[in-house]
Amino acid sequence: MDLRQWPKSFDELQDLDLQEVYEQGRQALLRDYAFRIRLDEADDLESLTSLVFDNDAGLDRWTTAELLEISNRFRLNSAPDCEIRLYEESEDADFRAIPRAREFYLLALNKVGRSAEAIAKCGRIVAEGGANGLVWGILGDACSNRVLAAERFARELEHVAGDSARVTRQTREEFA
């Protein structure tokens, strides 16, 4: 029996080996406890990043719930680049489908200046009917960021008399 397929009725429970159910529940509890200990030991961003990404097994070794908790820790450590990396490198479809994980990924995209991607992804969510107030808010912020980047580019372009080669690299990248 897979942990994700708990019995949904007494009839299903009657047909199961209760010792197996007990052992699987025990294993899940022990795994969660060990995960919490390891996560608590990673008390700074560097050690957390090392715990999550520096392993040959990759991100596949984490469960969906663990990935969500790791994402929360990155957010608490103000590390949007790590949040983005976690979301983009994870192949766990269940994790990527969690609305909260997806929404915080979009927020992180905005924080690091990847507004165009945030706009495209928000547009896809809206088209699929999965939008909520947070998605609309992220979309509004991303559009505002794009307008501000265009204004900064226009201001700098005006300052250097129309010579786009003299506009700073950062401003060009934000505008692009």
mmCIF file of C-alpha atoms in Angstrom:
data_model
loop_
_atom_site.group_PDB
_atom_site.id
_atom_site.type_symbol
_atom_site.label_atom_id
_atom_site.label_comp_id
_atom_site.label_asym_id
_atom_site.label_seq_id
_atom_site.Cartn_x
_atom_site.Cartn_y
_atom_site.Cartn_z
ATOM 1 C CA MET A 1 0.000 0.000 0.000
ATOM 2 C CA ASP A 2 1.286 3.446 -0.941
ATOM 3 C CA LEU A 3 1.168 6.143 1.757
ATOM 4 C CA ARG A 4 -0.796 8.405 -0.575
ATOM 5 C CA GLN A 5 -3.557 5.821 -0.882
ATOM 6 C CA TRP A 6 -4.967 5.625 2.617
ATOM 7 C CA PRO A 7 -8.171 3.624 2.916
ATOM 8 C CA LYS A 8 -11.243 5.736 2.337
ATOM 9 C CA SER A 9 -13.782 3.412 3.935
ATOM 10 C CA PHE A 10 -14.047 0.768 6.625
ATOM 11 C CA ASP A 11 -14.495 -1.876 3.925
ATOM 12 C CA GLU A 12 -11.142 -0.972 2.377
ATOM 13 C CA LEU A 13 -9.533 -0.920 5.817
ATOM 14 C CA GLN A 14 -10.879 -4.399 6.561
ATOM 15 C CA ASP A 15 -9.090 -5.791 3.504
ATOM 16 C CA LEU A 16 -5.714 -4.295 4.426
ATOM 17 C CA ASP A 17 -2.910 -5.751 6.459
ATOM 18 C CA LEU A 18 -3.028 -3.527 9.559
ATOM 19 C CA GLN A 19 0.571 -4.330 10.446
ATOM 20 C CA GLU A 20 1.632 -2.991 7.032
ATOM 21 C CA VAL A 21 -0.461 0.150 7.540
ATOM 22 C CA TYR A 22 1.112 0.623 10.966
ATOM 23 C CA GLU A 23 4.660 0.142 9.628
ATOM 24 C CA GLN A 24 4.106 2.590 6.777
ATOM 25 C CA GLY A 25 2.666 5.172 9.143
ATOM 26 C CA ARG A 26 5.607 4.648 11.478
ATOM 27 C CA GLN A 27 8.098 5.020 8.612
ATOM 28 C CA ALA A 28 6.402 8.226 7.466
ATOM 29 C CA LEU A 29 6.506 9.625 10.999
ATOM 30 C CA LEU A 30 10.193 8.753 11.415
ATOM 31 C CA ARG A 31 11.035 10.289 8.033
ATOM 32 C CA ASP A 32 9.190 13.475 8.950
ATOM 33 C CA TYR A 33 10.972 13.636 12.307
ATOM 34 C CA ALA A 34 14.399 13.127 10.698
ATOM 35 C CA PHE A 35 13.572 15.754 8.063
ATOM 36 C CA ARG A 36 12.598 18.297 10.731
ATOM 37 C CA ILE A 37 15.858 17.681 12.603
ATOM 38 C CA ARG A 38 17.934 18.144 9.434
ATOM 39 C CA LEU A 39 15.983 21.267 8.510
ATOM 40 C CA ASP A 40 16.438 22.772 11.964
ATOM 41 C CA GLU A 41 20.176 22.084 11.800
ATOM 42 C CA ALA A 42 20.370 24.074 8.570
ATOM 43 C CA ASP A 43 19.971 27.338 10.457
ATOM 44 C CA ASP A 44 21.386 29.706 7.834
ATOM 45 C CA LEU A 45 20.880 30.131 4.103
ATOM 46 C CA GLU A 46 24.203 28.596 3.118
ATOM 47 C CA SER A 47 23.644 25.387 5.070
ATOM 48 C CA LEU A 48 20.014 25.167 3.891
ATOM 49 C CA THR A 49 21.079 25.577 0.260
ATOM 50 C CA SER A 50 23.761 22.919 0.765
ATOM 51 C CA LEU A 51 21.268 20.522 2.380
ATOM 52 C CA VAL A 52 18.786 20.918 -0.455
ATOM 53 C CA PHE A 53 20.917 21.122 -3.581
ATOM 54 C CA ASP A 54 24.333 19.560 -2.796
ATOM 55 C CA ASN A 55 23.514 15.896 -3.139
ATOM 56 C CA ASP A 56 23.897 13.476 -6.031
ATOM 57 C CA ALA A 57 20.353 12.204 -5.471
ATOM 58 C CA GLY A 58 18.962 15.575 -6.536
ATOM 59 C CA LEU A 59 15.601 16.959 -5.538
ATOM 60 C CA ASP A 60 13.873 13.612 -6.108
ATOM 61 C CA ARG A 61 14.794 12.553 -2.579
ATOM 62 C CA TRP A 62 12.326 15.053 -1.089
ATOM 63 C CA THR A 63 8.611 14.414 -0.728
ATOM 64 C CA THR A 64 6.037 16.960 -1.845
ATOM 65 C CA ALA A 65 5.446 18.123 1.725
ATOM 66 C CA GLU A 66 9.186 18.432 2.310
ATOM 67 C CA LEU A 67 9.637 20.492 -0.862
ATOM 68 C CA LEU A 68 6.888 22.836 0.298
ATOM 69 C CA GLU A 69 8.536 23.231 3.704
ATOM 70 C CA ILE A 70 11.922 23.863 2.067
ATOM 71 C CA SER A 71 10.332 26.517 -0.142
ATOM 72 C CA ASN A 72 8.880 28.167 2.960
ATOM 73 C CA ARG A 73 12.324 28.177 4.603
ATOM 74 C CA PHE A 74 13.879 29.837 1.562
ATOM 75 C CA ARG A 75 11.165 32.497 1.694
ATOM 76 C CA LEU A 76 11.804 33.056 5.413
ATOM 77 C CA ASN A 77 15.504 33.507 4.601
ATOM 78 C CA SER A 78 14.667 36.059 1.873
ATOM 79 C CA ALA A 79 16.188 33.923 -0.864
ATOM 80 C CA PRO A 80 13.914 34.261 -3.908
ATOM 81 C CA ASP A 81 16.634 32.921 -6.207
ATOM 82 C CA CYS A 82 16.682 29.665 -4.216
ATOM 83 C CA GLU A 83 12.875 29.475 -4.270
ATOM 84 C CA ILE A 84 12.961 29.818 -8.041
ATOM 85 C CA ARG A 85 15.699 27.214 -8.408
ATOM 86 C CA LEU A 86 13.804 24.770 -6.198
ATOM 87 C CA TYR A 87 10.566 25.198 -8.134
ATOM 88 C CA GLU A 88 12.181 25.057 -11.576
ATOM 89 C CA GLU A 89 14.493 22.102 -10.871
ATOM 90 C CA SER A 90 11.914 20.033 -9.025
ATOM 91 C CA GLU A 91 10.326 17.324 -11.141
ATOM 92 C CA ASP A 92 7.642 16.650 -8.526
ATOM 93 C CA ALA A 93 4.421 17.413 -10.390
ATOM 94 C CA ASP A 94 2.418 17.412 -7.159
ATOM 95 C CA PHE A 95 4.664 20.098 -5.657
ATOM 96 C CA ARG A 96 4.535 22.237 -8.790
ATOM 97 C CA ALA A 97 0.720 21.939 -8.820
ATOM 98 C CA ILE A 98 0.270 23.243 -5.260
ATOM 99 C CA PRO A 99 -1.265 26.712 -5.690
ATOM 100 C CA ARG A 100 0.729 28.184 -2.801
ATOM 101 C CA ALA A 101 4.045 26.858 -4.165
ATOM 102 C CA ARG A 102 3.236 28.193 -7.625
ATOM 103 C CA GLU A 103 2.130 31.589 -6.296
ATOM 104 C CA PHE A 104 5.227 32.053 -4.154
ATOM 105 C CA TYR A 105 7.326 31.059 -7.162
ATOM 106 C CA LEU A 106 5.634 33.854 -9.131
ATOM 107 C CA LEU A 107 6.299 36.312 -6.292
ATOM 108 C CA ALA A 108 9.960 35.273 -6.294
ATOM 109 C CA LEU A 109 10.146 35.872 -10.054
ATOM 110 C CA ASN A 110 8.947 39.428 -9.457
ATOM 111 C CA LYS A 111 11.462 39.944 -6.650
ATOM 112 C CA VAL A 112 14.433 39.046 -8.841
ATOM 113 C CA GLY A 113 13.230 41.156 -11.768
ATOM 114 C CA ARG A 114 11.924 38.368 -14.004
ATOM 115 C CA SER A 115 8.604 40.151 -14.468
ATOM 116 C CA ALA A 116 8.087 39.103 -18.078
ATOM 117 C CA GLU A 117 8.134 35.442 -17.036
ATOM 118 C CA ALA A 118 5.785 36.174 -14.138
ATOM 119 C CA ILE A 119 3.359 37.886 -16.534
ATOM 120 C CA ALA A 120 3.413 34.939 -18.945
ATOM 121 C CA LYS A 121 2.917 32.368 -16.173
ATOM 122 C CA CYS A 122 0.142 34.397 -14.518
ATOM 123 C CA GLY A 123 -1.537 34.702 -17.915
ATOM 124 C CA ARG A 124 -1.433 30.931 -18.279
ATOM 125 C CA ILE A 125 -2.942 30.438 -14.814
ATOM 126 C CA VAL A 126 -5.722 32.931 -15.561
ATOM 127 C CA ALA A 127 -6.439 31.221 -18.905
ATOM 128 C CA GLU A 128 -6.670 27.846 -17.157
ATOM 129 C CA GLY A 129 -9.127 29.265 -14.620
ATOM 130 C CA GLY A 130 -6.822 28.884 -11.619
ATOM 131 C CA ALA A 131 -6.550 32.568 -10.780
ATOM 132 C CA ASN A 132 -7.267 34.012 -7.372
ATOM 133 C CA GLY A 133 -6.670 37.387 -5.767
ATOM 134 C CA LEU A 134 -2.990 36.677 -5.170
ATOM 135 C CA VAL A 135 -2.374 35.683 -8.807
ATOM 136 C CA TRP A 136 -4.119 38.857 -10.000
ATOM 137 C CA GLY A 137 -2.033 40.889 -7.536
ATOM 138 C CA ILE A 138 1.192 39.268 -8.740
ATOM 139 C CA LEU A 139 0.172 39.969 -12.320
ATOM 140 C CA GLY A 140 -0.465 43.634 -11.441
ATOM 141 C CA ASP A 141 2.919 43.918 -9.696
ATOM 142 C CA ALA A 142 4.687 42.290 -12.639
ATOM 143 C CA CYS A 143 3.044 44.689 -15.090
ATOM 144 C CA SER A 144 3.969 47.633 -12.862
ATOM 145 C CA ASN A 145 7.568 46.395 -12.730
ATOM 146 C CA ARG A 146 7.666 46.223 -16.529
ATOM 147 C CA VAL A 147 6.331 49.788 -16.839
ATOM 148 C CA LEU A 148 8.869 51.051 -14.284
ATOM 149 C CA ALA A 149 11.693 49.301 -16.174
ATOM 150 C CA ALA A 150 10.559 50.978 -19.395
ATOM 151 C CA GLU A 151 10.461 54.360 -17.659
ATOM 152 C CA ARG A 152 13.978 53.879 -16.249
ATOM 153 C CA PHE A 153 15.245 52.887 -19.671
ATOM 154 C CA ALA A 154 13.595 55.930 -21.308
ATOM 155 C CA ARG A 155 15.025 58.237 -18.642
ATOM 156 C CA GLU A 156 18.544 56.884 -19.060
ATOM 157 C CA LEU A 157 18.233 56.930 -22.846
ATOM 158 C CA GLU A 158 17.219 60.555 -22.679
ATOM 159 C CA HIS A 159 20.124 61.303 -20.328
ATOM 160 C CA VAL A 160 22.674 59.822 -22.778
ATOM 161 C CA ALA A 161 21.168 61.643 -25.767
ATOM 162 C CA GLY A 162 19.636 58.588 -27.410
ATOM 163 C CA ASP A 163 22.814 56.464 -27.487
ATOM 164 C CA SER A 164 21.476 53.094 -26.309
ATOM 165 C CA ALA A 165 25.014 51.702 -26.045
ATOM 166 C CA ARG A 166 25.644 54.083 -23.143
ATOM 167 C CA VAL A 167 22.600 52.939 -21.164
ATOM 168 C CA THR A 168 23.729 50.815 -18.227
ATOM 169 C CA ARG A 169 23.685 47.065 -18.702
ATOM 170 C CA GLN A 170 21.379 46.523 -15.721
ATOM 171 C CA THR A 171 18.791 48.971 -17.094
ATOM 172 C CA ARG A 172 18.916 47.333 -20.536
ATOM 173 C CA GLU A 173 18.463 43.877 -19.008
ATOM 174 C CA GLU A 174 15.516 45.000 -16.867
ATOM 175 C CA PHE A 175 13.913 46.588 -19.908
ATOM 176 C CA ALA A 176 14.532 43.578 -22.133
#
